[in-house]
Coordinates of C-alpha atoms in Angstrom, one line a residue:
X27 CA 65.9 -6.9 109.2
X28 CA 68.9 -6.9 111.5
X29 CA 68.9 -9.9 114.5
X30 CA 71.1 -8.3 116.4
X31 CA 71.6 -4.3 117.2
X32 CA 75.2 -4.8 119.1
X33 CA 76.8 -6.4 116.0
X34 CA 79.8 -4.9 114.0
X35 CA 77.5 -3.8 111.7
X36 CA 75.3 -1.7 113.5
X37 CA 77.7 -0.1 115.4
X38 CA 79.0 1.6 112.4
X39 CA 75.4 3.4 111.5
X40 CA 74.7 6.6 112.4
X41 CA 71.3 6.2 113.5
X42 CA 68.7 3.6 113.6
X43 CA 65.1 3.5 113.7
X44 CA 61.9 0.9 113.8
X45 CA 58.9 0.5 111.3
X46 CA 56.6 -2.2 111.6
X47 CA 58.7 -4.0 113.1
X48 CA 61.5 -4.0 110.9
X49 CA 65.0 -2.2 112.2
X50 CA 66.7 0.5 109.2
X51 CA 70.0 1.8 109.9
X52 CA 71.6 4.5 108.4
X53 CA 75.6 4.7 107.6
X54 CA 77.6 7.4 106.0
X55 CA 78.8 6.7 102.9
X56 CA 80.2 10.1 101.3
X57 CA 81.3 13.4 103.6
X58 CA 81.2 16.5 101.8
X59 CA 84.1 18.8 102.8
X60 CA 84.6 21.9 101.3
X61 CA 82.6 24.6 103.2
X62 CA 82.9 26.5 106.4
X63 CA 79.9 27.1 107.9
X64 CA 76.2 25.8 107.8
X65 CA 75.2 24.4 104.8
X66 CA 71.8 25.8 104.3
X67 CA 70.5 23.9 100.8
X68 CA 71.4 20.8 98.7
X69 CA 69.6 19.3 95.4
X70 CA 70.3 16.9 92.7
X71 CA 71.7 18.6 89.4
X72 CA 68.7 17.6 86.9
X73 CA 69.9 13.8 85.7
X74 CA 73.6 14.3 86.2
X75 CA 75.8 12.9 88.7
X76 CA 76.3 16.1 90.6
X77 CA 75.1 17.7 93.9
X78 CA 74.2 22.0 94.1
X79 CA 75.0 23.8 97.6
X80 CA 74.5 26.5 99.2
X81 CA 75.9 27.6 102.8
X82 CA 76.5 30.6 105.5
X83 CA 80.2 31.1 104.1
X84 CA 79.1 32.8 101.0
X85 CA 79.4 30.1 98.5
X86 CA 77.6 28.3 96.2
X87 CA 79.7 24.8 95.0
X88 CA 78.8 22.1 92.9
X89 CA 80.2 18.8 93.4
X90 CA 80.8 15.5 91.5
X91 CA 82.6 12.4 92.2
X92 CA 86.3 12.2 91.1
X93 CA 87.2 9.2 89.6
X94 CA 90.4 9.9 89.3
X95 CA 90.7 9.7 93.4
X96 CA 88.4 6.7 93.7
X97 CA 84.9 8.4 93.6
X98 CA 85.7 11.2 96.4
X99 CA 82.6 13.6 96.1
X100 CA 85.2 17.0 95.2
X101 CA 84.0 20.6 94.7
X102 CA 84.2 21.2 90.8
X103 CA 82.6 24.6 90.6
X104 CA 82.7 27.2 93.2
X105 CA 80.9 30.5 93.0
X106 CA 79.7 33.1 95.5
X107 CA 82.4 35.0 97.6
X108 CA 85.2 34.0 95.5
X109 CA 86.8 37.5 95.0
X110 CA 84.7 39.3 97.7
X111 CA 82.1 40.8 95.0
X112 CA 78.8 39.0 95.2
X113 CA 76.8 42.3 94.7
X114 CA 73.4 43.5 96.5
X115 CA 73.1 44.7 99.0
X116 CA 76.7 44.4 101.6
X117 CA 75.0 43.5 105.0
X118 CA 72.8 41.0 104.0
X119 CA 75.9 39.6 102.1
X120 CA 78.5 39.0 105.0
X121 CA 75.9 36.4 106.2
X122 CA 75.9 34.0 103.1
X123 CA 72.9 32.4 101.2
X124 CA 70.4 30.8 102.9
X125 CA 69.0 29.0 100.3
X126 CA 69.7 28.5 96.6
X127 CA 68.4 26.1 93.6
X128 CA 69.5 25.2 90.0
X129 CA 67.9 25.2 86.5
X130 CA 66.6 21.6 85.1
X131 CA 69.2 21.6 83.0
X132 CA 72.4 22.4 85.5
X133 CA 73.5 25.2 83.4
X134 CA 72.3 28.1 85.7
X135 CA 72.1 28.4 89.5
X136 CA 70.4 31.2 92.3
X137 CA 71.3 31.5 95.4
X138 CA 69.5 33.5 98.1
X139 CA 71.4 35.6 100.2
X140 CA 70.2 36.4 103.5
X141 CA 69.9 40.1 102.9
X142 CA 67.2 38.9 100.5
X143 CA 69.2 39.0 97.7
X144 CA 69.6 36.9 94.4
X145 CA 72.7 36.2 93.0
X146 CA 72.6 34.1 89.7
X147 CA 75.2 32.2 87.8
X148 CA 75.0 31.1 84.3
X149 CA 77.3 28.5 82.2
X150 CA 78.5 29.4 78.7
X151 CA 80.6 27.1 76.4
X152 CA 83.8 29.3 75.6
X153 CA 84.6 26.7 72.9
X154 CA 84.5 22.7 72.7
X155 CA 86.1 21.6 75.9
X156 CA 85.6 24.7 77.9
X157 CA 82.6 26.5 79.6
X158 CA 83.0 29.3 82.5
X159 CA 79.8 30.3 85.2
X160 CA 79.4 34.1 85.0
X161 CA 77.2 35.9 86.9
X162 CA 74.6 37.7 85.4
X163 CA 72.6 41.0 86.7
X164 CA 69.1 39.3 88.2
X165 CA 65.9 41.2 90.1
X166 CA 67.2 43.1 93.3
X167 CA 65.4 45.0 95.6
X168 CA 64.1 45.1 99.0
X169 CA 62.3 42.3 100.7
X170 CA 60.1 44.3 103.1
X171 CA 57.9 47.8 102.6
X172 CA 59.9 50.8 100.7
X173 CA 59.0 53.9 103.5
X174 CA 60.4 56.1 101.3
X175 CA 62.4 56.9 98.7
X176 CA 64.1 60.4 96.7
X177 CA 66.1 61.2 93.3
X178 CA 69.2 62.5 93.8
X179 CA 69.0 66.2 94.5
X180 CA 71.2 67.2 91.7
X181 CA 70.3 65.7 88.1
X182 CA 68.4 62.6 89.1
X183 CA 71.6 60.4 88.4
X184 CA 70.7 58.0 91.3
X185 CA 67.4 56.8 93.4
X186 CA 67.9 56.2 97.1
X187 CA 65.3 54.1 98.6
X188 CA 64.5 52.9 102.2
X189 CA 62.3 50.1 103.5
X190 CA 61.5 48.4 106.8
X191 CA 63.9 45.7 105.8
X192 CA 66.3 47.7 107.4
X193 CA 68.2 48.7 104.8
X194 CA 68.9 51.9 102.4
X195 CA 69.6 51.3 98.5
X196 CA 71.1 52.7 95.9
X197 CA 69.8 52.4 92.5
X198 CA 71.6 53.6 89.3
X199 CA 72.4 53.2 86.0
X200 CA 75.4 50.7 85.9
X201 CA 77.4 49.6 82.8
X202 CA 78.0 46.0 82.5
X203 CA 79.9 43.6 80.1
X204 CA 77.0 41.2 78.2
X205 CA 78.2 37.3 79.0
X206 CA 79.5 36.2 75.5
X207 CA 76.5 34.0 73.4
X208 CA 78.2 30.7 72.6
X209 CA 77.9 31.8 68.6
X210 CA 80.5 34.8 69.6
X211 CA 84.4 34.4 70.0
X212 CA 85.1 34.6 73.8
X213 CA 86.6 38.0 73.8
X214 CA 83.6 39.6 72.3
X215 CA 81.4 41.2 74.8
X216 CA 79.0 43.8 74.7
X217 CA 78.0 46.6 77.2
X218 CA 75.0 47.8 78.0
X219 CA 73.9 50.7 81.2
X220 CA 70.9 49.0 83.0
X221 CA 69.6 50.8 86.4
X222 CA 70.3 48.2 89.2
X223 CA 71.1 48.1 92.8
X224 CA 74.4 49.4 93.4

């Protein structure tokens, strides 16, 4: 308990509050810097020393202390909007993830974009000291009634869909690269066509 409120002490928390009788105060030990608009989720990664989150400004980072620079809470991986590609659908995209989570075991991570969108991110081992996130094709769609939807008039090489989210897709047969299983070299990849939003 805390005697007295007006002490040096106190007047460094950020908030106080009262339960049964006893006073709690708050301080701030860490500040995260690193992203530019509302941070919208944060979690634990599983067991490790690490924090998963996700904000307005299109990214999805995952910190750790450095301590190297005396336990500074530092962004180690940053994925999202990092190139301008997140994929899905481009309106919903321009207003960042509102919401994300990672896998028990802090090798994979989704965030939500606020188009309705999922955008997942996967860690593979390139060899013993390395590992690179990749983002892998995941369930797209629309998150309100499909009013209607047509094949492409001229050989069915595309399907056009609206819904009462607002929005129009396009889905189609895309090629993608396979992320390389860590029993293959790095440079081998395989490619695949898989209909998905485009």
């Amino acid at each position: 308990p805390i005697e007295d409120l007006n002490d040096t002490v106190s007047s460094e928390a950020r908030f106080s509050f009262i339960v049964e009788g006893k006073v709690f105060l708050v301080f701030l030990e860490s500040l995260l810097v690193g992203h530019e608009d509302w941070v919208t989720s944060i979690h634990w990664l599983s067991d490790r020393m690490q924090l998963f989150s996700t904000s307005m400004d299109r990214n999805m980072v995952i910190w750790a202390p450095d301590v190297t620079a005396g336990g500074v809470w530092s962004p180690t991986v940053r994925v999202g909007d990092v190139g301008g590609a997140l994929g899905g659908c481009i309106g919903g995209n321009l207003l960042g993830f509102v919401g994300g989570c990672a896998s028990p075991n802090g090798e994979a991570i989704l965030g939500i974009g606020y188009g309705g969108s999922f955008h997942y991110w996967r860690r593979q081992k390139l060899n013993e000291e390395e590992s690179r996130w990749f983002p892998v094709s995941f369930i797209t769609g629309h998150f309100d009634s499909v009013n209607d939807l047509a094949w492409e008039p001229q050989g069915n090489q595309y399907l056009v869909s609206a819904s009462a989210d607002q929005t129009c897709r396009i889905f189609a047969p895309a090629k993608s690269a396979a992320v390389p299983s860590s029993s293959s070299s790095p440079s081998s990849s395989s490619s695949s066509y898989q209909w998905r939003e485009i």
